[in-house]
Short mmCIF file of C-alpha atoms in Angstrom, two decimals:
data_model
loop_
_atom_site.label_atom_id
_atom_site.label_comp_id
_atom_site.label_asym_id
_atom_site.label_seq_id
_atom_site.Cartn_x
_atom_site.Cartn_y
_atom_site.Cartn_z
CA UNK A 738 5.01 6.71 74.93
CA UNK A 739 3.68 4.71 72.53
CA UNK A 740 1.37 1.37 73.43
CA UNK A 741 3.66 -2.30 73.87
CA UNK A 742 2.55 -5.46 74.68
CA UNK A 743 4.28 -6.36 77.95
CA UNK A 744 5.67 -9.67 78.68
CA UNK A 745 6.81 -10.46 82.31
CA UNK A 746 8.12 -13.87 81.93
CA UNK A 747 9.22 -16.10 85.17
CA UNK A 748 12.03 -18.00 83.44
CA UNK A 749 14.95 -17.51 80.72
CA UNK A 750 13.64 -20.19 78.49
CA UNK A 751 10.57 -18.17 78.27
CA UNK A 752 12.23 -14.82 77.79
CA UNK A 753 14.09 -16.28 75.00
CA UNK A 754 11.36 -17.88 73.66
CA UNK A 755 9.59 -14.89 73.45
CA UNK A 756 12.80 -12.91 72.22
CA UNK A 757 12.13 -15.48 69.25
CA UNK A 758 8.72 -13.55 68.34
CA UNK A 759 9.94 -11.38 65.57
CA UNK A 760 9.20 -7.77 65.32
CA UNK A 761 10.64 -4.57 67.81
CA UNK A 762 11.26 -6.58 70.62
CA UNK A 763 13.00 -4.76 73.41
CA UNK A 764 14.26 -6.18 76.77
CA UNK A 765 13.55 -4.35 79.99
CA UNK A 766 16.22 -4.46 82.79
CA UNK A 767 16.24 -1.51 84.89
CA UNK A 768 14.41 1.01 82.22
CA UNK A 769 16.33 3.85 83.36
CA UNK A 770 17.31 4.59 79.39
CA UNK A 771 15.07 3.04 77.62
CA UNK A 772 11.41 4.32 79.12
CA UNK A 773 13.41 7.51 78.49
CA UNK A 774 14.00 6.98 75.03
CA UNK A 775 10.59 5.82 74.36
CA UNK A 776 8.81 9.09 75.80
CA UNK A 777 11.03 11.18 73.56
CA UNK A 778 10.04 8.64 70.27
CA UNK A 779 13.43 7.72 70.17
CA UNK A 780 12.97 3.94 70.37
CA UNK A 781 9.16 2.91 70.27
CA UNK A 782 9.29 -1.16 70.38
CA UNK A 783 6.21 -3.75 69.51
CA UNK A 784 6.96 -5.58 73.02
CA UNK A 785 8.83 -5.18 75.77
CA UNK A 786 10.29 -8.15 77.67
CA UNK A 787 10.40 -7.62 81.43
CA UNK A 788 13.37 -9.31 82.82
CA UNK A 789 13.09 -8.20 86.45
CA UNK A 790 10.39 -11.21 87.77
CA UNK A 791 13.64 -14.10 86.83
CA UNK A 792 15.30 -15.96 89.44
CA UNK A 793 18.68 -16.02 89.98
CA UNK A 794 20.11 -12.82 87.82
CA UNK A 795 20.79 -10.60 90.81
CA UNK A 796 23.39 -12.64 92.46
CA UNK A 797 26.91 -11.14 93.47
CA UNK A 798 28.98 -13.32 94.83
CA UNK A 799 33.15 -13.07 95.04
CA UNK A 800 35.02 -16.54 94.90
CA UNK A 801 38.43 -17.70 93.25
CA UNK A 802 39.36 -14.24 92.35
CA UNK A 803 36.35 -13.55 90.61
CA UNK A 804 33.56 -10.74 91.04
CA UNK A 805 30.50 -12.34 89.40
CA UNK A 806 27.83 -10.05 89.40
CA UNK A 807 24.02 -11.12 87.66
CA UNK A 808 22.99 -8.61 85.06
CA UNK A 809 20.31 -7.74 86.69
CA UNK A 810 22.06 -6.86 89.81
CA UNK A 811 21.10 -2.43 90.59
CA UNK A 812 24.21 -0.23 90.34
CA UNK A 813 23.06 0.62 94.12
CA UNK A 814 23.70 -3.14 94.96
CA UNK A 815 27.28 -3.23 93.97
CA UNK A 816 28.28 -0.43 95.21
CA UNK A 817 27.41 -1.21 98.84
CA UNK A 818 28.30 -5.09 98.61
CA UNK A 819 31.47 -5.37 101.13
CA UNK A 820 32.56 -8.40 99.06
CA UNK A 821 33.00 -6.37 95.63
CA UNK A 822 33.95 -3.44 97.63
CA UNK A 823 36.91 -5.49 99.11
CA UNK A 824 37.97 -7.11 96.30
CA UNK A 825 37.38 -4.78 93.44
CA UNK A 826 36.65 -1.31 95.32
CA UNK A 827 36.63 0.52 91.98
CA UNK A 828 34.12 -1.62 90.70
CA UNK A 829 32.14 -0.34 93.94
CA UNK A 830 33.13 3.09 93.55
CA UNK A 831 31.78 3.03 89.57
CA UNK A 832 28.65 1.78 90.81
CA UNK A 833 28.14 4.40 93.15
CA UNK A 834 28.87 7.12 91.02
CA UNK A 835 26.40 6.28 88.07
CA UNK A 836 23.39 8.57 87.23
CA UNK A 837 22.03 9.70 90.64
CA UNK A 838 20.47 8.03 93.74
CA UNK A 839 17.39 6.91 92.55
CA UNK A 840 18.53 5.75 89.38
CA UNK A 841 20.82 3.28 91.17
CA UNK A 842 18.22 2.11 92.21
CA UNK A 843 16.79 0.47 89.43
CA UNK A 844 19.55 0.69 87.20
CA UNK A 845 21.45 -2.98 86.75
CA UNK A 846 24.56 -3.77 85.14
CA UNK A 847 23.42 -6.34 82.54
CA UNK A 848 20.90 -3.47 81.30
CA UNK A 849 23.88 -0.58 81.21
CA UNK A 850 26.24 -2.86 78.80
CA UNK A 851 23.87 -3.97 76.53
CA UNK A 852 22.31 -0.17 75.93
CA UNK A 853 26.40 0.37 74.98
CA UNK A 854 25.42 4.30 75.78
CA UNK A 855 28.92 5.68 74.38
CA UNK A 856 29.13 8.00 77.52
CA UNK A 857 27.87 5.04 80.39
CA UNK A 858 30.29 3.58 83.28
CA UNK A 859 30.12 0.36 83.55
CA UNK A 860 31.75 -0.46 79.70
CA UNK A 861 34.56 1.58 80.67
CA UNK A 862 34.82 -1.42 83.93
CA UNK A 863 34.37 -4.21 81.92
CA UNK A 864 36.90 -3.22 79.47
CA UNK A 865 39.33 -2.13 82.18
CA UNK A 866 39.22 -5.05 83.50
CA UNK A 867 38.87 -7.53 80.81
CA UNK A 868 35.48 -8.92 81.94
CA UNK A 869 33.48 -11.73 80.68
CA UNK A 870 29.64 -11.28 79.59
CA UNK A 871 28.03 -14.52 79.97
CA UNK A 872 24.52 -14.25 77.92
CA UNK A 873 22.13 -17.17 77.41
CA UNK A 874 23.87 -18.38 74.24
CA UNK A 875 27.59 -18.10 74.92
CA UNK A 876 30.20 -15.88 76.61
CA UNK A 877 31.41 -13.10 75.13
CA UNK A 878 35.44 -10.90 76.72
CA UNK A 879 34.76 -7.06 76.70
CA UNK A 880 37.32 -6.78 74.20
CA UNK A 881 35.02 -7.86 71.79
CA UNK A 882 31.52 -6.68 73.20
CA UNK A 883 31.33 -2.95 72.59
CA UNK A 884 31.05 -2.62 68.60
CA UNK A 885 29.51 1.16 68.14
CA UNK A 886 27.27 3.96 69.45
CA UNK A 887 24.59 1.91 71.25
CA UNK A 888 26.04 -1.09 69.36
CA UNK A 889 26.89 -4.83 71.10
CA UNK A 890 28.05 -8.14 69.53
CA UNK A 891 24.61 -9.09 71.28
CA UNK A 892 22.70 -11.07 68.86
CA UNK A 893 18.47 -10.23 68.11
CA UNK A 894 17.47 -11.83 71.15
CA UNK A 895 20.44 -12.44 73.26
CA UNK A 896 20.22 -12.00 77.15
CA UNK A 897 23.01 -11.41 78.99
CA UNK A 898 23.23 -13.21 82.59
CA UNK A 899 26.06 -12.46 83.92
CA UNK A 900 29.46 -10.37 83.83
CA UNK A 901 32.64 -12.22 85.69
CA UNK A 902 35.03 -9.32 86.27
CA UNK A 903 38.77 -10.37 87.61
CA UNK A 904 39.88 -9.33 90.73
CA UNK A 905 43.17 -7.14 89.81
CA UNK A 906 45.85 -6.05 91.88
CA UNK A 907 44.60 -2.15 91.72
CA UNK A 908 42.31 -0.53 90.13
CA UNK A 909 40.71 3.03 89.85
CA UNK A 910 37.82 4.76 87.89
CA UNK A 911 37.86 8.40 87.94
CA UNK A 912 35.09 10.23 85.82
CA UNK A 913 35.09 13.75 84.66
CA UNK A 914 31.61 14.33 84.78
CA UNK A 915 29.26 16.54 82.50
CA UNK A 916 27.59 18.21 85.51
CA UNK A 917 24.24 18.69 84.07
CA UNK A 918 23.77 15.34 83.05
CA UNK A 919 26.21 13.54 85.21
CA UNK A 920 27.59 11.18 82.51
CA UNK A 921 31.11 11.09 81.68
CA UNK A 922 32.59 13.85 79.56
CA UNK A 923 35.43 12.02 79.85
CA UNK A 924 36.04 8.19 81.88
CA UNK A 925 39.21 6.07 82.62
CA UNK A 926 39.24 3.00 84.28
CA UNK A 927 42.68 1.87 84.80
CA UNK A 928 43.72 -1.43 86.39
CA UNK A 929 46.66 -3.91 86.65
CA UNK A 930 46.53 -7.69 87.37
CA UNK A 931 46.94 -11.17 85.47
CA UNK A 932 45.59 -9.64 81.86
CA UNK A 933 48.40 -6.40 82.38
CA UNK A 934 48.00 -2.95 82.31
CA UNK A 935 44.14 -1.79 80.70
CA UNK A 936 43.28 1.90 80.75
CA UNK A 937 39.68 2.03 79.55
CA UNK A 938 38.02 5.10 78.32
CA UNK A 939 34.21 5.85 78.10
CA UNK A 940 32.41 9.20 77.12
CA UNK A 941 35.04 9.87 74.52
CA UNK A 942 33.91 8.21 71.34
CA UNK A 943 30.92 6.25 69.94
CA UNK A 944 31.41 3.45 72.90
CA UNK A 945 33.84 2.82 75.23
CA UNK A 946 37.39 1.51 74.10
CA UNK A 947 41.03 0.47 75.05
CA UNK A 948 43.76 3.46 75.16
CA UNK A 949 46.88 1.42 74.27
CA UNK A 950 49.26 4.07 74.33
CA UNK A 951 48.24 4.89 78.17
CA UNK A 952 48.53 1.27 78.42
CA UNK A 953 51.97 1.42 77.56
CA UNK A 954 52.89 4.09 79.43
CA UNK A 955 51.68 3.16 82.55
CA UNK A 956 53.38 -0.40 82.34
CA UNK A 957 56.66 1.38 81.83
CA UNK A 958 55.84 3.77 84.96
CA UNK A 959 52.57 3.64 86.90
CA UNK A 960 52.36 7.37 87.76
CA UNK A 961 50.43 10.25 86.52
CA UNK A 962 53.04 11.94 84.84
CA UNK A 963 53.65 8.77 82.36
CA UNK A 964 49.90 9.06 81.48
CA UNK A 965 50.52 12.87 81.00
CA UNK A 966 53.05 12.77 78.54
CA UNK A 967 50.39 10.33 76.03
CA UNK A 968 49.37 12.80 73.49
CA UNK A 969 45.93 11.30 72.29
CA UNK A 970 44.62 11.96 68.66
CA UNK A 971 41.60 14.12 68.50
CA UNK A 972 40.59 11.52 65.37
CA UNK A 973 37.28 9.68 65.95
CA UNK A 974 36.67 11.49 69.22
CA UNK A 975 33.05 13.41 69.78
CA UNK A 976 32.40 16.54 69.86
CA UNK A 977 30.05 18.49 71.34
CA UNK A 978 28.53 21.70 72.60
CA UNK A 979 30.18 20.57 76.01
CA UNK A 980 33.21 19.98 75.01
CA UNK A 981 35.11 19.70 71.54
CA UNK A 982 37.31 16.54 70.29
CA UNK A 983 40.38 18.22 70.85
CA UNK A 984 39.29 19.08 74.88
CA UNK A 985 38.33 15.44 75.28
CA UNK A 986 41.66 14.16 73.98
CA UNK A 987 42.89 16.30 75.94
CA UNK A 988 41.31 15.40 78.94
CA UNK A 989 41.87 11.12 78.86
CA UNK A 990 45.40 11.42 79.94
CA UNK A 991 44.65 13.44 82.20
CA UNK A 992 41.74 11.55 83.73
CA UNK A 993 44.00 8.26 83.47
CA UNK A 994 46.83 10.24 85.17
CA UNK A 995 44.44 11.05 87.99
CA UNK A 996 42.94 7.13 88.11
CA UNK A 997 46.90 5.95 87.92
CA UNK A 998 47.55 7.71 90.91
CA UNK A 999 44.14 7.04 93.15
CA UNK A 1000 44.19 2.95 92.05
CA UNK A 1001 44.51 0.51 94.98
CA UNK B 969 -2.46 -3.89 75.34
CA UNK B 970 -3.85 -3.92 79.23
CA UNK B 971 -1.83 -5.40 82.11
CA UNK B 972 -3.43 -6.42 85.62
CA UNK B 973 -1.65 -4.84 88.71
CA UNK B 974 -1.90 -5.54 91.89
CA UNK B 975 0.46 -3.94 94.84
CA UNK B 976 0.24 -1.93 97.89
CA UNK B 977 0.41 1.57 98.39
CA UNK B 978 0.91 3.22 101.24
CA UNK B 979 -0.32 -0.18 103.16
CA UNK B 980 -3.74 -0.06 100.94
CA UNK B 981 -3.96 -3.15 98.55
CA UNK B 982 -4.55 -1.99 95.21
CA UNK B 983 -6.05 -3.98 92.26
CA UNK B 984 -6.20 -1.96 88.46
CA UNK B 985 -6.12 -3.12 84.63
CA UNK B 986 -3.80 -0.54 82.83
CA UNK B 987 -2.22 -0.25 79.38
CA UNK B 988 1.26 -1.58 79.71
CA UNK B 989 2.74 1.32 78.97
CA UNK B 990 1.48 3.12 82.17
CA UNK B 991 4.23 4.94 84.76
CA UNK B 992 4.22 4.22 88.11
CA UNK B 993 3.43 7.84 88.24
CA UNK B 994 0.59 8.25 86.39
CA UNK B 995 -0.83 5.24 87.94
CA UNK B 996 -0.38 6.92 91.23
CA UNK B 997 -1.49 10.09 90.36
CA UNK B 998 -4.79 9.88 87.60
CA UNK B 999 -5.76 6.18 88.72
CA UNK B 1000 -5.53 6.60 92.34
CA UNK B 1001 -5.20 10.27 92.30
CA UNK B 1002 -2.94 10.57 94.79
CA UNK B 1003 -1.44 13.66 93.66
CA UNK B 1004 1.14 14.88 96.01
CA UNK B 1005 3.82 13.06 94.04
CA UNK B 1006 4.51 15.82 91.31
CA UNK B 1007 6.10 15.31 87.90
CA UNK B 1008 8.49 17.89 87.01
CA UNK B 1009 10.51 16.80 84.42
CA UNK B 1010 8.76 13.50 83.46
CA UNK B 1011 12.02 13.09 81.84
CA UNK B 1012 13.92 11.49 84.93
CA UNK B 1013 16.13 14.34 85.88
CA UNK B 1014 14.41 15.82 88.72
CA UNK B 1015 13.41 13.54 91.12
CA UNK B 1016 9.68 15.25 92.14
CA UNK B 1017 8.30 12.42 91.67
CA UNK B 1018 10.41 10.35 93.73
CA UNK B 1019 8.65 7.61 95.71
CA UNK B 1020 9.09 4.48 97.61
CA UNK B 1021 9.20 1.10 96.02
CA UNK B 1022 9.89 -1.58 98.73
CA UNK B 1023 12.00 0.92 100.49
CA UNK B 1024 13.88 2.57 98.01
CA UNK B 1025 13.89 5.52 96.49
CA UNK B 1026 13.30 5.92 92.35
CA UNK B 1027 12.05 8.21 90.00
CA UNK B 1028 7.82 7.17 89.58
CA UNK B 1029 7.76 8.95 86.22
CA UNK B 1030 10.73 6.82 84.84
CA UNK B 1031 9.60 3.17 85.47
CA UNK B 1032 6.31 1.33 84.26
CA UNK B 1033 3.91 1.27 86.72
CA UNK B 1034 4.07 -2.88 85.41
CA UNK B 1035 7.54 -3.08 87.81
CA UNK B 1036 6.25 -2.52 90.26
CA UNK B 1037 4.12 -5.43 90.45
CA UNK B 1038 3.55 -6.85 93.70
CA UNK B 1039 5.59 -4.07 95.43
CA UNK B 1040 4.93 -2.36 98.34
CA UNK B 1041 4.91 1.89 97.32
CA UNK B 1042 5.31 4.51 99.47
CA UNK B 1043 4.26 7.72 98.59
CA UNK B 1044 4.42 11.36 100.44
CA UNK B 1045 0.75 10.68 101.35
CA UNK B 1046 1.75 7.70 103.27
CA UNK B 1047 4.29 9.08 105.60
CA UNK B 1048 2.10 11.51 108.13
CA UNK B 1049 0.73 8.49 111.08
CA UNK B 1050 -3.09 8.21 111.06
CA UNK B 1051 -3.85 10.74 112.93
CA UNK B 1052 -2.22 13.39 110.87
CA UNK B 1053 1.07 14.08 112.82
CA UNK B 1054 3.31 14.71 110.41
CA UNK B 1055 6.49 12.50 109.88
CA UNK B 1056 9.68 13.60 111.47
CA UNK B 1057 11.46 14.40 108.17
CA UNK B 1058 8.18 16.77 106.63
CA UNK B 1059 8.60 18.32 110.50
CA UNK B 1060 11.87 19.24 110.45
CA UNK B 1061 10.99 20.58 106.42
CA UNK B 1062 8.46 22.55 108.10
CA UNK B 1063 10.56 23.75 110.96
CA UNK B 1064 13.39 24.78 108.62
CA UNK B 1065 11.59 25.92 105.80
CA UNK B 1066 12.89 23.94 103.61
CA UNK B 1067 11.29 24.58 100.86
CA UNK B 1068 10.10 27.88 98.55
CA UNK B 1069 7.65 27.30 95.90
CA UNK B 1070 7.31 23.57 97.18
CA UNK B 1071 7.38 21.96 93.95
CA UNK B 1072 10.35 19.71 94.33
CA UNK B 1073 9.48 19.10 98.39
CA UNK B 1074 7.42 15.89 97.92
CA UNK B 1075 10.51 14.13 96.28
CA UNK B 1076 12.77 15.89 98.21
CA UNK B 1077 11.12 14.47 101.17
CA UNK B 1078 11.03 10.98 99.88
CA UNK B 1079 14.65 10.75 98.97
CA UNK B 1080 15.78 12.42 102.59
CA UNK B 1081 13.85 9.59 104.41
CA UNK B 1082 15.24 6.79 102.21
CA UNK B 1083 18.77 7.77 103.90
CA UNK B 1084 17.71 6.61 107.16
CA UNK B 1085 20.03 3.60 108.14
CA UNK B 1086 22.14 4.51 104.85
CA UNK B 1087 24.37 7.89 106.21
CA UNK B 1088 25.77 8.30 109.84
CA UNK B 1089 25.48 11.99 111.13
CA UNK B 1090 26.16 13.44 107.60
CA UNK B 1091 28.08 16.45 106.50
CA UNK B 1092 25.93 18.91 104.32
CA UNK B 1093 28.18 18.00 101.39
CA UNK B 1094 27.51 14.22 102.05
CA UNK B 1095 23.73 15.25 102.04
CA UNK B 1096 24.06 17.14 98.86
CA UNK B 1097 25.43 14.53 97.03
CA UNK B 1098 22.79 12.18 98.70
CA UNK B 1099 20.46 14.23 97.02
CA UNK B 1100 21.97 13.79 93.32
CA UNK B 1101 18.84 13.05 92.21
CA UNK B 1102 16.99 15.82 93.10
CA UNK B 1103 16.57 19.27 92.02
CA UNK B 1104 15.11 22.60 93.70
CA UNK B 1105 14.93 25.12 90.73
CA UNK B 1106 14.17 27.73 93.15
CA UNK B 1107 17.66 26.85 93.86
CA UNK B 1108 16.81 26.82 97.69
CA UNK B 1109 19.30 24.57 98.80
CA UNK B 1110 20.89 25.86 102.00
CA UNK B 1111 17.17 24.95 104.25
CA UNK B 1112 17.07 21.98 102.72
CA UNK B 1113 20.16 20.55 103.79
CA UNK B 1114 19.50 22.20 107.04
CA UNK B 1115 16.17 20.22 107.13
CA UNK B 1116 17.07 17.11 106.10
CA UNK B 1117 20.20 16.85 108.95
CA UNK B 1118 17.24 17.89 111.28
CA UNK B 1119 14.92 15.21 110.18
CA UNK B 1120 17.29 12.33 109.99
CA UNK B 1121 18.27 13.37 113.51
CA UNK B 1122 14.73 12.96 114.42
CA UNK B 1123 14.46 9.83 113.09
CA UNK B 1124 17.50 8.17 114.38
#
């Protein structure tokens, strides 16, 4: 990869300070896409801001009905915290399932939403369960988070913290997974609480987004076979050499169906 | 730009000045030249270079050698005792012969002994899935899964 100064600062102010530098800056969470993307030229940055030596971003901690989870908490964190696991055991379950073993391992949550990978897990959680992203500025709902492929309402510069995710009455992520890369072909997070019924999908288009029809079918019936009569439009979907536009919209409510009947 | 490091591996303390943009795995390898941690892939799919970093297991080739700062690494060097008997888990490898061109065995290794403490008398599905992040292209699965039951039995 190309040469970066490195900046490993101790506090926020400082990271956003630096943020403030001008030029390619890019933040450094986890890594596990980005050092990645740099070896293959795809992203080659000026200066890289190491997140990972400040305080206070890895808490998890579960109070008033609330999952509040720092953004630089590892995927492998979450998913064996008994308090998230209790309260929100898809959430756990998601965690678990992302990349492989090692990669939970350095993975973190705050890192996954802001790379907005169109085919990552966690999006597909925070929009199932209408989550808050708290950054250093402001706090910004799901709903209006994800804007493209790799694409946030993040400003130049903007850190995100935290993400508050509401404790529903069930929930359920079921990915199809593309087996050589693990990421999802095709993901549905479903859930039901205080904000509804919100069926999530990720892998399907350029980021992860709201299926309202499935939403509406599963608050008339919560069963598989209300998901499974949704016929989804092929429109906008990606296609692939793994699988076309027409398999994938073929395959979300199918995938809900399956996370309908598996929530709890 | 060059960045000062300082950590331990394998219980050494270990001081360097290295471009930023350094691996953990290249560190380990061409500055320290410890060289049984392989690079297969150096593209984070494999898992041969799979070490230790304060106890868990990640992928050396797929982090900066900068996050690693102040961490204590383990790598497949560090896991025989001092006087060269070899750890339980490269045993029962050896026992069950759990490997064929050997490649992939360092990280293999490395990711089997991180499940100490983490899986309870696992079923060779739960180990394959434990292993998610490792790959044997010789495809030799079967003695691996055999070994690593064996070693985590010897180490419980």
């Amino acid at each position: 990869m190309n040469a970066f100064e490195l900046h490993q600062p101790k506090d926020l102010a400082s990271a956003a300070t630096l943020a403030g530098g001008g030029g390619d800056l890019r933040f450094l969470a986890g890594g596990q896409s980005i050092l990645a993307s740099m070896k293959l030229g795809l992203a080659s940055p000026d200066a890289m801001i190491d997140l990972s030596l400040i305080p206070d971003m890895k808490a998890i901690t579960v109070a008033g009905g609330v999952v509040k989870i720092g953004a630089m908490a590892k995927h492998a964190d979450v998913a064996a915290n008994a308090d998230v696991k209790k309260a929100i055991p898809a959430l756990a379950d998601l965690a678990g399932g992302i990349g492989d073993r090692q990669v939970r391992n350095m993975g973190t949550i705050g890192g996954s939403l802001a790379n907005s990978d169109p085919a990552a897990c966690y999006p597909a959680a925070a929009l199932g369960l209408g989550a808050m992203i708290h950054t250093n500025k402001r706090n910004i709902a799901a709903d209006s988070f994800f804007l493209g492929l790799y694409e946030t309402a993040l400003d130049a510069g903007e850190i995100i913290t935290a993400v508050s995710f509401p404790v529903p009455e069930k929930a359920a992520y079921v990915k199809f997974k593309n087996s050589a890369s693990r990421f999802a072909l095709v993901g549905v997070f479903v859930s039901k609480g205080a904000q509804g019924v919100r069926v999530a999908v990720t892998g399907a288009a350029s980021c992860a987004f709201r299926a309202t029809a499935l939403e509406t079918a599963l608050a008339n019936s919560w069963t598989a076979a209300a998901c499974n009569a949704v016929k989804m439009s092929a429109d906008n979907l990606n296609g692939d050499l793994h699988a076309s536009a027409e398999y994938r919209a073929h395959l979300i409510p199918v995938i809900a169906g399956r996370a309908a009947a598996a929530a709890k | 730009m060059s960045v000062n490091i300082t950590m331990k591996v394998n219980g050494k303390s270990v001081t360097a000045a290295v471009e930023a943009s350094t691996t953990l795995v290249e560190f380990i390898r061409e500055h320290l030249r410890l060289t049984g941690t392989h690079v297969g892939c150096n593209t984070s799919q494999c898992g041969a270079c799979t070490v230790h970093v304060n106890g868990r297991a990640v992928k050396s080739c797929n982090m900066l050698v900068a996050q690693a700062q102040g961490a204590d690494v383990m790598t497949i060097e560090g896991l025989a005792a001092a006087n060269g008997d070899m750890h339980p888990m490269q045993a029962a490898f050896k026992e069950h012969h759990g490997l064929q061109c050997g490649f992939c065995t360092p990280g293999m290794v490395m990711s089997a002994c991180e499940l100490k403490g983490k899986v309870t008398n696992p079923s060779d599905q739960e180990i394959r899935a434990c292993l998610d992040g490792n790959i044997c292209r010789c495809t030799g699965y079967q003695n691996i899964v055999t070994s690593v039951k064996a070693g985590l039995a010897a180490m419980s």
